[in-house]
mmCIF file with all atom_site columns, C-alpha atoms in Angstrom:
data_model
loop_
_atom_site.group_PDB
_atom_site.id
_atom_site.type_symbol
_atom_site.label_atom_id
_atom_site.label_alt_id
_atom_site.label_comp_id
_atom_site.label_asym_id
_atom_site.label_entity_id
_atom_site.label_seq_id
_atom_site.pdbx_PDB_ins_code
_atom_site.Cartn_x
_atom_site.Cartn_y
_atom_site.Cartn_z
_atom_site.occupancy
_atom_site.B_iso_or_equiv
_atom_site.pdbx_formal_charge
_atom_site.auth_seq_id
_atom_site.auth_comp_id
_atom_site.auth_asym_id
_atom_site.auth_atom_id
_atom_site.pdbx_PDB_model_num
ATOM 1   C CA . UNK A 1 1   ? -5.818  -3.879  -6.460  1.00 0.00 ? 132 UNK A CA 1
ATOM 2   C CA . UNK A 1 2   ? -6.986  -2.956  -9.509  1.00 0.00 ? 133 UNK A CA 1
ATOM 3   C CA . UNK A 1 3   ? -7.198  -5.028  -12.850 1.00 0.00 ? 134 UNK A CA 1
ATOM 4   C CA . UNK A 1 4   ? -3.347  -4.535  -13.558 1.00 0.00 ? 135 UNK A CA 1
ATOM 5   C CA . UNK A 1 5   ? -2.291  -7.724  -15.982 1.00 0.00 ? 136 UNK A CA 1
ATOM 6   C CA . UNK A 1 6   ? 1.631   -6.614  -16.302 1.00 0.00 ? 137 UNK A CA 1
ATOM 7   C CA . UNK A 1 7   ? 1.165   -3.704  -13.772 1.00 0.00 ? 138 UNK A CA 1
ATOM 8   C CA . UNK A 1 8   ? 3.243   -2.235  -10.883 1.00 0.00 ? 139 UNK A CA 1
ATOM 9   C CA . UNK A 1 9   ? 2.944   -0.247  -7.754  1.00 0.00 ? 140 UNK A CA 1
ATOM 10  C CA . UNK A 1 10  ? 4.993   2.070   -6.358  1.00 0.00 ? 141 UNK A CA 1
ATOM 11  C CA . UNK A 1 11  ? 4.265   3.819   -2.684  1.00 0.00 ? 142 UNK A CA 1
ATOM 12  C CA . UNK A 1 12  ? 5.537   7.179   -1.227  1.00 0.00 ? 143 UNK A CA 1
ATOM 13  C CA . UNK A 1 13  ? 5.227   7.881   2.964   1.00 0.00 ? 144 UNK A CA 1
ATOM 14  C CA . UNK A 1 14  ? 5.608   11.069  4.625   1.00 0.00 ? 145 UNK A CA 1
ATOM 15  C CA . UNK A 1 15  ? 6.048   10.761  8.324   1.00 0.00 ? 146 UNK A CA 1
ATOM 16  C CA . UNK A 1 16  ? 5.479   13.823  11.106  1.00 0.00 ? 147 UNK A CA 1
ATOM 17  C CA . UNK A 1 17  ? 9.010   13.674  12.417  1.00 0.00 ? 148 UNK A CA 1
ATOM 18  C CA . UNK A 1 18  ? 10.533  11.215  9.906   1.00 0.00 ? 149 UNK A CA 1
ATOM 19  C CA . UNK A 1 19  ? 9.788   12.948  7.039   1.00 0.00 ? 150 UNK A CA 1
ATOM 20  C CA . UNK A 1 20  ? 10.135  11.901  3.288   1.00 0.00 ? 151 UNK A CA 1
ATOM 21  C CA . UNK A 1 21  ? 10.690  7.648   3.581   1.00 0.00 ? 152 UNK A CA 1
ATOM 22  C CA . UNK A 1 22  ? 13.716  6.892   1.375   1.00 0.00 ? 153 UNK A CA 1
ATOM 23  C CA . UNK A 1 23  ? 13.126  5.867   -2.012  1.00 0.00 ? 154 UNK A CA 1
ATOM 24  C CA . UNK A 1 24  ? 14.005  2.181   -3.065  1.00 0.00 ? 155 UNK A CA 1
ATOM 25  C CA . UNK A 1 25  ? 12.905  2.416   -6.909  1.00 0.00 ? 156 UNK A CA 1
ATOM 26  C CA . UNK A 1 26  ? 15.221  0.578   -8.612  1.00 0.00 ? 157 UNK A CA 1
ATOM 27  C CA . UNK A 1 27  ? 15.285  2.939   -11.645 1.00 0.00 ? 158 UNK A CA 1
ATOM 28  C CA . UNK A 1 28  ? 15.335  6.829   -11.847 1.00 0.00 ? 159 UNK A CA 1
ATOM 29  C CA . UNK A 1 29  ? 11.744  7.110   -12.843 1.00 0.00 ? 160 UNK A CA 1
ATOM 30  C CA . UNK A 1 30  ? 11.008  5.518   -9.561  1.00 0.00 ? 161 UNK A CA 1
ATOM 31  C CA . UNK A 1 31  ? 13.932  6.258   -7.150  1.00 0.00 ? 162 UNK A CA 1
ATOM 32  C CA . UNK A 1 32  ? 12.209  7.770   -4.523  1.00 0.00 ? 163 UNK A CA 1
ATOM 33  C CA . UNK A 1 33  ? 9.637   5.986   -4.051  1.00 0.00 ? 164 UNK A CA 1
ATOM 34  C CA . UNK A 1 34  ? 9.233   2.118   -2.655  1.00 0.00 ? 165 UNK A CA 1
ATOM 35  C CA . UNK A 1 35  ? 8.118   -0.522  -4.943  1.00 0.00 ? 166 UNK A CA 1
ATOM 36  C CA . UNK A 1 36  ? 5.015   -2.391  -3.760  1.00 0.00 ? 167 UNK A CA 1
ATOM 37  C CA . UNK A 1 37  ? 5.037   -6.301  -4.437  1.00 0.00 ? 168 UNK A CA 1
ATOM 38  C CA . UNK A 1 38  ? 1.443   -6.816  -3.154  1.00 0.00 ? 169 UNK A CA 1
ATOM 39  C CA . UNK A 1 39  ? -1.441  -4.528  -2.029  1.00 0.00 ? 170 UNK A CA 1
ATOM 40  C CA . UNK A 1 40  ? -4.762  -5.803  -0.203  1.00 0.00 ? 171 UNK A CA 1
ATOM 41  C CA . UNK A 1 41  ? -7.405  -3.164  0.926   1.00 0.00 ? 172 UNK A CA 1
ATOM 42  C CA . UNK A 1 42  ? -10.618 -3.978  2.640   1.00 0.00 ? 173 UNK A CA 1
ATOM 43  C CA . UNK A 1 43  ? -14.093 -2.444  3.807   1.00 0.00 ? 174 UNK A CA 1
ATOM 44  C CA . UNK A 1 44  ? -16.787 -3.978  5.885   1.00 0.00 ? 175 UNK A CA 1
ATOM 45  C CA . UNK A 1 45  ? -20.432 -2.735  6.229   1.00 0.00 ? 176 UNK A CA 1
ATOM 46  C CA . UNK A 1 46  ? -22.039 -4.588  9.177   1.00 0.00 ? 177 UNK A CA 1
ATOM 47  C CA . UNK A 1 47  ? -25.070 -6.223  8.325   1.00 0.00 ? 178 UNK A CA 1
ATOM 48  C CA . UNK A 1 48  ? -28.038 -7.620  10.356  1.00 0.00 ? 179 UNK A CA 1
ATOM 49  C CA . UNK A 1 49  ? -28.247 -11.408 9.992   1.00 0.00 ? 180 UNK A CA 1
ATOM 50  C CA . UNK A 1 50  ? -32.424 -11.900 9.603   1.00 0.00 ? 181 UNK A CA 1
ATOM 51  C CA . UNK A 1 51  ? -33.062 -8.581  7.685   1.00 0.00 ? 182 UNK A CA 1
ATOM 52  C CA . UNK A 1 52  ? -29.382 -7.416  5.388   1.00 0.00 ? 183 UNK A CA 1
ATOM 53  C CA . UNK A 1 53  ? -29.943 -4.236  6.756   1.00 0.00 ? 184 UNK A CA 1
ATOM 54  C CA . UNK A 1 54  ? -26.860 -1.931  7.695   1.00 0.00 ? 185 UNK A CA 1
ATOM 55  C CA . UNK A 1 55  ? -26.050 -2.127  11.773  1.00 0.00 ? 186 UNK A CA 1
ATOM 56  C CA . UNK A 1 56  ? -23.108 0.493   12.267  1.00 0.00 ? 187 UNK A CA 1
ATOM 57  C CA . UNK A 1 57  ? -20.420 2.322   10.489  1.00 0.00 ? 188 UNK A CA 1
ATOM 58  C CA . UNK A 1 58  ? -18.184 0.886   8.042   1.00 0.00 ? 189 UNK A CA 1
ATOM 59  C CA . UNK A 1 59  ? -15.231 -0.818  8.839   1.00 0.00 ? 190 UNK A CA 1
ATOM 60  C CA . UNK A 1 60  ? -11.690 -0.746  7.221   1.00 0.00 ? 191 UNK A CA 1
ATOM 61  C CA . UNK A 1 61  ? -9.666  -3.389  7.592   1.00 0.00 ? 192 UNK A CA 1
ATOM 62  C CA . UNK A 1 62  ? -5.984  -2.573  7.843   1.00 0.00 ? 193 UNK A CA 1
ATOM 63  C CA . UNK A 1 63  ? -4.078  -1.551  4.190   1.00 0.00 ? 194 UNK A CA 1
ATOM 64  C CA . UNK A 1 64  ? -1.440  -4.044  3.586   1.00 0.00 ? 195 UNK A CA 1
ATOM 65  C CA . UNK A 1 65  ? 1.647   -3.603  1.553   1.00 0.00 ? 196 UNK A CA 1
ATOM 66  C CA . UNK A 1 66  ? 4.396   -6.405  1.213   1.00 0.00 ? 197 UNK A CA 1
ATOM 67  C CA . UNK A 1 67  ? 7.666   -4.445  -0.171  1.00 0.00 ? 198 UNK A CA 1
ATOM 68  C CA . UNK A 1 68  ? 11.572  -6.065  -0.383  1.00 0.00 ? 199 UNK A CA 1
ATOM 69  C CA . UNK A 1 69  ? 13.692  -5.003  2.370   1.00 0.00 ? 200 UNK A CA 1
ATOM 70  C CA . UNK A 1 70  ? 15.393  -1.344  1.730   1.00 0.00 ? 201 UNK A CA 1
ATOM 71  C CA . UNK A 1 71  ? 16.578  1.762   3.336   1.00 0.00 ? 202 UNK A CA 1
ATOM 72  C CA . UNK A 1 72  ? 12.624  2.763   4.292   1.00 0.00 ? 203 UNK A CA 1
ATOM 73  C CA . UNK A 1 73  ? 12.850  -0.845  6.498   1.00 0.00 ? 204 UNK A CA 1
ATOM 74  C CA . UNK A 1 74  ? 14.462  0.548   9.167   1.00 0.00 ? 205 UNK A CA 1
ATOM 75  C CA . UNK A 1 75  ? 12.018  4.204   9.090   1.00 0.00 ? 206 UNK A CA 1
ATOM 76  C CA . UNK A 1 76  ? 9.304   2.286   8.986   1.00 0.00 ? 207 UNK A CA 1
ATOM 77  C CA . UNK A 1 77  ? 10.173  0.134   11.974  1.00 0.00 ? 208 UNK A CA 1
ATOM 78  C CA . UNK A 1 78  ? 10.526  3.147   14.047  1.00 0.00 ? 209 UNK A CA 1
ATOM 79  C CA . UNK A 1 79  ? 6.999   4.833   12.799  1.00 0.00 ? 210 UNK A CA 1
ATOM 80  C CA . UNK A 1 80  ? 5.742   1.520   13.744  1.00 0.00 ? 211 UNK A CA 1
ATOM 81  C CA . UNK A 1 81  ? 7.271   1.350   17.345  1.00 0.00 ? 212 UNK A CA 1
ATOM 82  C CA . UNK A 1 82  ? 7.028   5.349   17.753  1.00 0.00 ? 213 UNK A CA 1
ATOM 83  C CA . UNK A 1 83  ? 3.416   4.978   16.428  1.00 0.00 ? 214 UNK A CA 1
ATOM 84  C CA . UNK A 1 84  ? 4.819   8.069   14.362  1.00 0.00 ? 215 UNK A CA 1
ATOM 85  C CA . UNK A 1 85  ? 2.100   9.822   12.573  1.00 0.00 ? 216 UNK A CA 1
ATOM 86  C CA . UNK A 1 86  ? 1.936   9.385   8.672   1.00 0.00 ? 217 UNK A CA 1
ATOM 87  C CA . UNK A 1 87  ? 0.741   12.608  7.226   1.00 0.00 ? 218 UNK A CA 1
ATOM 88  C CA . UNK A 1 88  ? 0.920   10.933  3.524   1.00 0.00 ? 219 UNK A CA 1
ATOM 89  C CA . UNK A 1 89  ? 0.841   7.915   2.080   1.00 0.00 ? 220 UNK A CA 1
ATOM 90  C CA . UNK A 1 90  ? 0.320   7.060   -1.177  1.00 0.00 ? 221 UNK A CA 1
ATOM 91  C CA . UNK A 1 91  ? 0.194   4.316   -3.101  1.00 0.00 ? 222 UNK A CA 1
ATOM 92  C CA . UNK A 1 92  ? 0.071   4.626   -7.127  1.00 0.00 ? 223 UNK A CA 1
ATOM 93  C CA . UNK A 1 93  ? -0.475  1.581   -9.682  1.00 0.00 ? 224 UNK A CA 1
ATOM 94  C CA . UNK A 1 94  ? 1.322   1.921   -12.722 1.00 0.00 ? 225 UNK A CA 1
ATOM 95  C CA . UNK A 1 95  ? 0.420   0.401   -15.659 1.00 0.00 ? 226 UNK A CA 1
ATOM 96  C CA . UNK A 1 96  ? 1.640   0.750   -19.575 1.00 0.00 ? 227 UNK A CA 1
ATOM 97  C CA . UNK A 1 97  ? 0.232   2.622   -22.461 1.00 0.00 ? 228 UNK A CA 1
ATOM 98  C CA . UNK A 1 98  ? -0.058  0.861   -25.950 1.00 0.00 ? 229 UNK A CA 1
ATOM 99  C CA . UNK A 1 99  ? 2.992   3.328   -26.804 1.00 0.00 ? 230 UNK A CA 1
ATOM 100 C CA . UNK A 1 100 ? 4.770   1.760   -24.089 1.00 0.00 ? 231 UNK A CA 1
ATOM 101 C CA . UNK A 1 101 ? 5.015   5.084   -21.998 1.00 0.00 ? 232 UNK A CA 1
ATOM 102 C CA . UNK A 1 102 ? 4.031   4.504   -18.151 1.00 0.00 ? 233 UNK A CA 1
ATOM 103 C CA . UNK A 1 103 ? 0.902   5.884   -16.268 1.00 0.00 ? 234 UNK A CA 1
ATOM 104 C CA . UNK A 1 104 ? -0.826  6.290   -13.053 1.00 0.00 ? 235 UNK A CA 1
ATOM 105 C CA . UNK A 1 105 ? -3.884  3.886   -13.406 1.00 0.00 ? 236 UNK A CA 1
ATOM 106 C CA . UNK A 1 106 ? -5.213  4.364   -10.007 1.00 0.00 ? 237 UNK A CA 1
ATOM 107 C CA . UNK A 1 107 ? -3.811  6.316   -6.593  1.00 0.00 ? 238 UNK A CA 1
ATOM 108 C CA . UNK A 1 108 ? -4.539  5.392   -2.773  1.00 0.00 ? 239 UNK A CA 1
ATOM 109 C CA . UNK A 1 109 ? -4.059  8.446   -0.740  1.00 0.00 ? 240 UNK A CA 1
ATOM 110 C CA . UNK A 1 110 ? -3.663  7.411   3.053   1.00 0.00 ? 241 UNK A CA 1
ATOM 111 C CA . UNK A 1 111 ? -3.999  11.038  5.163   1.00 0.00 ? 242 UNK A CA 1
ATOM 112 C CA . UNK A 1 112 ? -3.284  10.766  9.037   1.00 0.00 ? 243 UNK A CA 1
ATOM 113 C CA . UNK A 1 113 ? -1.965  7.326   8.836   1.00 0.00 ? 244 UNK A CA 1
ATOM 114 C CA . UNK A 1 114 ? -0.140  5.009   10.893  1.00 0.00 ? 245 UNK A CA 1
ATOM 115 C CA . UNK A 1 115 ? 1.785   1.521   10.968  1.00 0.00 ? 246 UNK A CA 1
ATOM 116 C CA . UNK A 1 116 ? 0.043   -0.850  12.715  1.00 0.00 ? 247 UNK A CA 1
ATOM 117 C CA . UNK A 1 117 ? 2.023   -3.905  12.359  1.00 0.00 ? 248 UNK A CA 1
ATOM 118 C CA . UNK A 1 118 ? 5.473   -4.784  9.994   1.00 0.00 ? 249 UNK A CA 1
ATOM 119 C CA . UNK A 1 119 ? 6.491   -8.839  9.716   1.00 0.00 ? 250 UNK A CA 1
ATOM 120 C CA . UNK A 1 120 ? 9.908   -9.590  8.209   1.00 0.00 ? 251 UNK A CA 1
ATOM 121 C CA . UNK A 1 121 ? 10.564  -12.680 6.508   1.00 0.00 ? 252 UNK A CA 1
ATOM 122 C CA . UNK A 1 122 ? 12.673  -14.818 4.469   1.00 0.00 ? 253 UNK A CA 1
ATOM 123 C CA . UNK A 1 123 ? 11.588  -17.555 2.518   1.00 0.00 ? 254 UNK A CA 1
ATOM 124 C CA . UNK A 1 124 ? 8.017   -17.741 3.053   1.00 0.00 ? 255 UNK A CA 1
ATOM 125 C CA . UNK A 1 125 ? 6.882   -20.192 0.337   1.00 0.00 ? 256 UNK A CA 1
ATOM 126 C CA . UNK A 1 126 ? 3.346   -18.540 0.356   1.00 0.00 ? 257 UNK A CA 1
ATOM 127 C CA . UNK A 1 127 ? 4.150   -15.266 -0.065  1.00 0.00 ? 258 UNK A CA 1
ATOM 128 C CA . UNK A 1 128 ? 6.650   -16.301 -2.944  1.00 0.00 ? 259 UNK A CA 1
ATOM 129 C CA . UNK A 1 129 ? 4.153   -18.331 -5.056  1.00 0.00 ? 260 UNK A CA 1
ATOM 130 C CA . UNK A 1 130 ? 1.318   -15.129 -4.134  1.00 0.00 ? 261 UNK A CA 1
ATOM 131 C CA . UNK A 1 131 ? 4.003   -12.713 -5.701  1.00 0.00 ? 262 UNK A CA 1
ATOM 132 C CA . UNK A 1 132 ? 5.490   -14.797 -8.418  1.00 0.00 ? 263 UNK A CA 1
ATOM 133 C CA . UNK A 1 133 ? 8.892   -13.956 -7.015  1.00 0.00 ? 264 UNK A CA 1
ATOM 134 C CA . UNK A 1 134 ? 11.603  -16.251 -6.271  1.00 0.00 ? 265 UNK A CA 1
ATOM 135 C CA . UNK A 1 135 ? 13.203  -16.223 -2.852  1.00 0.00 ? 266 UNK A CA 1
ATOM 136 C CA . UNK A 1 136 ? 16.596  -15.322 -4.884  1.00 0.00 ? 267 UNK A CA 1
ATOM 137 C CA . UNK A 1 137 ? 14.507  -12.329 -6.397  1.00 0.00 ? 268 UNK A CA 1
ATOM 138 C CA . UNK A 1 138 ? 13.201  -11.223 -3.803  1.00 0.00 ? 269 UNK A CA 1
ATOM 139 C CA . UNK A 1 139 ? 15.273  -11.800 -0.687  1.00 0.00 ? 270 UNK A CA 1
ATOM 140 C CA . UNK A 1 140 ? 14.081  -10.332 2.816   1.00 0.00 ? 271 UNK A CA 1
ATOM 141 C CA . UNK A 1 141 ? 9.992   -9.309  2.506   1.00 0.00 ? 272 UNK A CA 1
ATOM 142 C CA . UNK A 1 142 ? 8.271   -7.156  4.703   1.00 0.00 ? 273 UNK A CA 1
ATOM 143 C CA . UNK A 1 143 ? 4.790   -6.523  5.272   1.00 0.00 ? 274 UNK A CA 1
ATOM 144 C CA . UNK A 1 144 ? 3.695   -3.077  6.133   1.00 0.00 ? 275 UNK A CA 1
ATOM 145 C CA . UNK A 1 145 ? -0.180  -2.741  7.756   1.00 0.00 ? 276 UNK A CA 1
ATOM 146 C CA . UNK A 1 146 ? -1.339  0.743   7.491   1.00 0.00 ? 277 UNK A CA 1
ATOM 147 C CA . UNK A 1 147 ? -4.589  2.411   9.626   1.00 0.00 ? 278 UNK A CA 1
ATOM 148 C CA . UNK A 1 148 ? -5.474  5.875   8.508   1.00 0.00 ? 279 UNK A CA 1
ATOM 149 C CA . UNK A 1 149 ? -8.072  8.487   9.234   1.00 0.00 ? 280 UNK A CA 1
ATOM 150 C CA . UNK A 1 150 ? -9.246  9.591   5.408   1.00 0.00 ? 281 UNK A CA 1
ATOM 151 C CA . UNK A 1 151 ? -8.694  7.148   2.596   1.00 0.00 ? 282 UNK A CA 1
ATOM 152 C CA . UNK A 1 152 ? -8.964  8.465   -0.688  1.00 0.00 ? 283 UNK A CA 1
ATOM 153 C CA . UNK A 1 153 ? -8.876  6.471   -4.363  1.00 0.00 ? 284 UNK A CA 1
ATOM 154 C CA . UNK A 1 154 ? -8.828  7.591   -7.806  1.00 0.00 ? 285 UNK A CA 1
ATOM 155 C CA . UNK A 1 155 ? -8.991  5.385   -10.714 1.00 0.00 ? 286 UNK A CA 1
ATOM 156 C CA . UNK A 1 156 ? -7.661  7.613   -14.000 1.00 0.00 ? 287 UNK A CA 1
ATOM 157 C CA . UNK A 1 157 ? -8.471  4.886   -16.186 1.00 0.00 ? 288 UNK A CA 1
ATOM 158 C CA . UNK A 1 158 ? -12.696 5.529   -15.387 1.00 0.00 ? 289 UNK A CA 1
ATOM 159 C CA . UNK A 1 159 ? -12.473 9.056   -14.144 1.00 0.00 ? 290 UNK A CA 1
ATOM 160 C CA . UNK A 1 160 ? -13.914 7.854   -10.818 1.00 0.00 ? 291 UNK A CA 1
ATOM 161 C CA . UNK A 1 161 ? -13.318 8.265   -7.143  1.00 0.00 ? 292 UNK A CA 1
ATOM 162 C CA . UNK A 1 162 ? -13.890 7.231   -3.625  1.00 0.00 ? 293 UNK A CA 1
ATOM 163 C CA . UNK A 1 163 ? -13.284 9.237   -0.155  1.00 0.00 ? 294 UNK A CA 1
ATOM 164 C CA . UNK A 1 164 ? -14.126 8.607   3.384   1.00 0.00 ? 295 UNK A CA 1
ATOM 165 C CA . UNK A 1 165 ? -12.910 9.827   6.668   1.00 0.00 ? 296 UNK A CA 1
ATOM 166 C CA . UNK A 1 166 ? -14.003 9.889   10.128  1.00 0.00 ? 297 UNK A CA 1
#
């Protein structure tokens, strides 16, 4: 996730047959969309032990997403079981201006996507303390593992970007 002090995320999903995800914003600005409490993203370029040099093709790691329980929960649960194909998903970190007025910092685009996993909980102490929620605040958690086949990210903040697909 990017350097976001005071910043929050908000994802969109767009399934094949499902279509639009319901919105769970809790405020018009962000109605309908779902509010992301945590985000991790990884990539992994294989690498010969003796020599560093590269051995294969990059690896992603799954794109996780831990969100409250909501009226997507029960869409995303059948994407996940239907392994329904995700044409969008896209994930957008908000932070603030000095004026106080919101902005798009940086934007994951998922294209071709899928849900590879969702866990429910309720009172999982670690996630809790990792999100600086309390289990009255927050409630039900789910986490939400995503697999795609283009990954795109644009940071407006340094006018830079990353793609890759295969």
């Amino acid at each position: 996730m990017p350097n976001c002090s005071g910043c929050r995320a908000y994802m969109s999903v767009t399934g094949k047959k499902t279509g639009q995800f319901q919105g769970e914003g809790t405020n018009a600005q962000h109605a309908d969309q779902i509010r992301v409490l945590a985000f991790t993203m990884g990539v992994t370029s294989p690498r010969d032990a003796d020599t560093g040099q590269a051995t294969g093709k990059r690896r992603f790691q799954p794109i996780t997403i831990i969100k409250e329980w909501g009226a997507a929960s029960p869409q995303g649960l059948e994407a996940c079981a239907t392994n329904e194909d995700l044409s969008t998903v896209k994930i957008e970190f908000i932070k603030m201006k000095a004026t106080g007025e919101e902005y798009v910092s940086q934007t994951v685009h998922l294209t071709d996507a899928t849900i590879v996993d969702i866990s429910r909980f309720i009172g999982d102490a670690e996630a809790a303390v990792d999100l600086q929620v309390g289990f009255t605040d927050a409630g039900g958690l789910e986490r939400w593992s995503f697999m795609f086949q283009k990954i795109e990210v644009d940071d407006a903040d340094g006018k830079t970007s990353f793609v890759d697909k295969w």
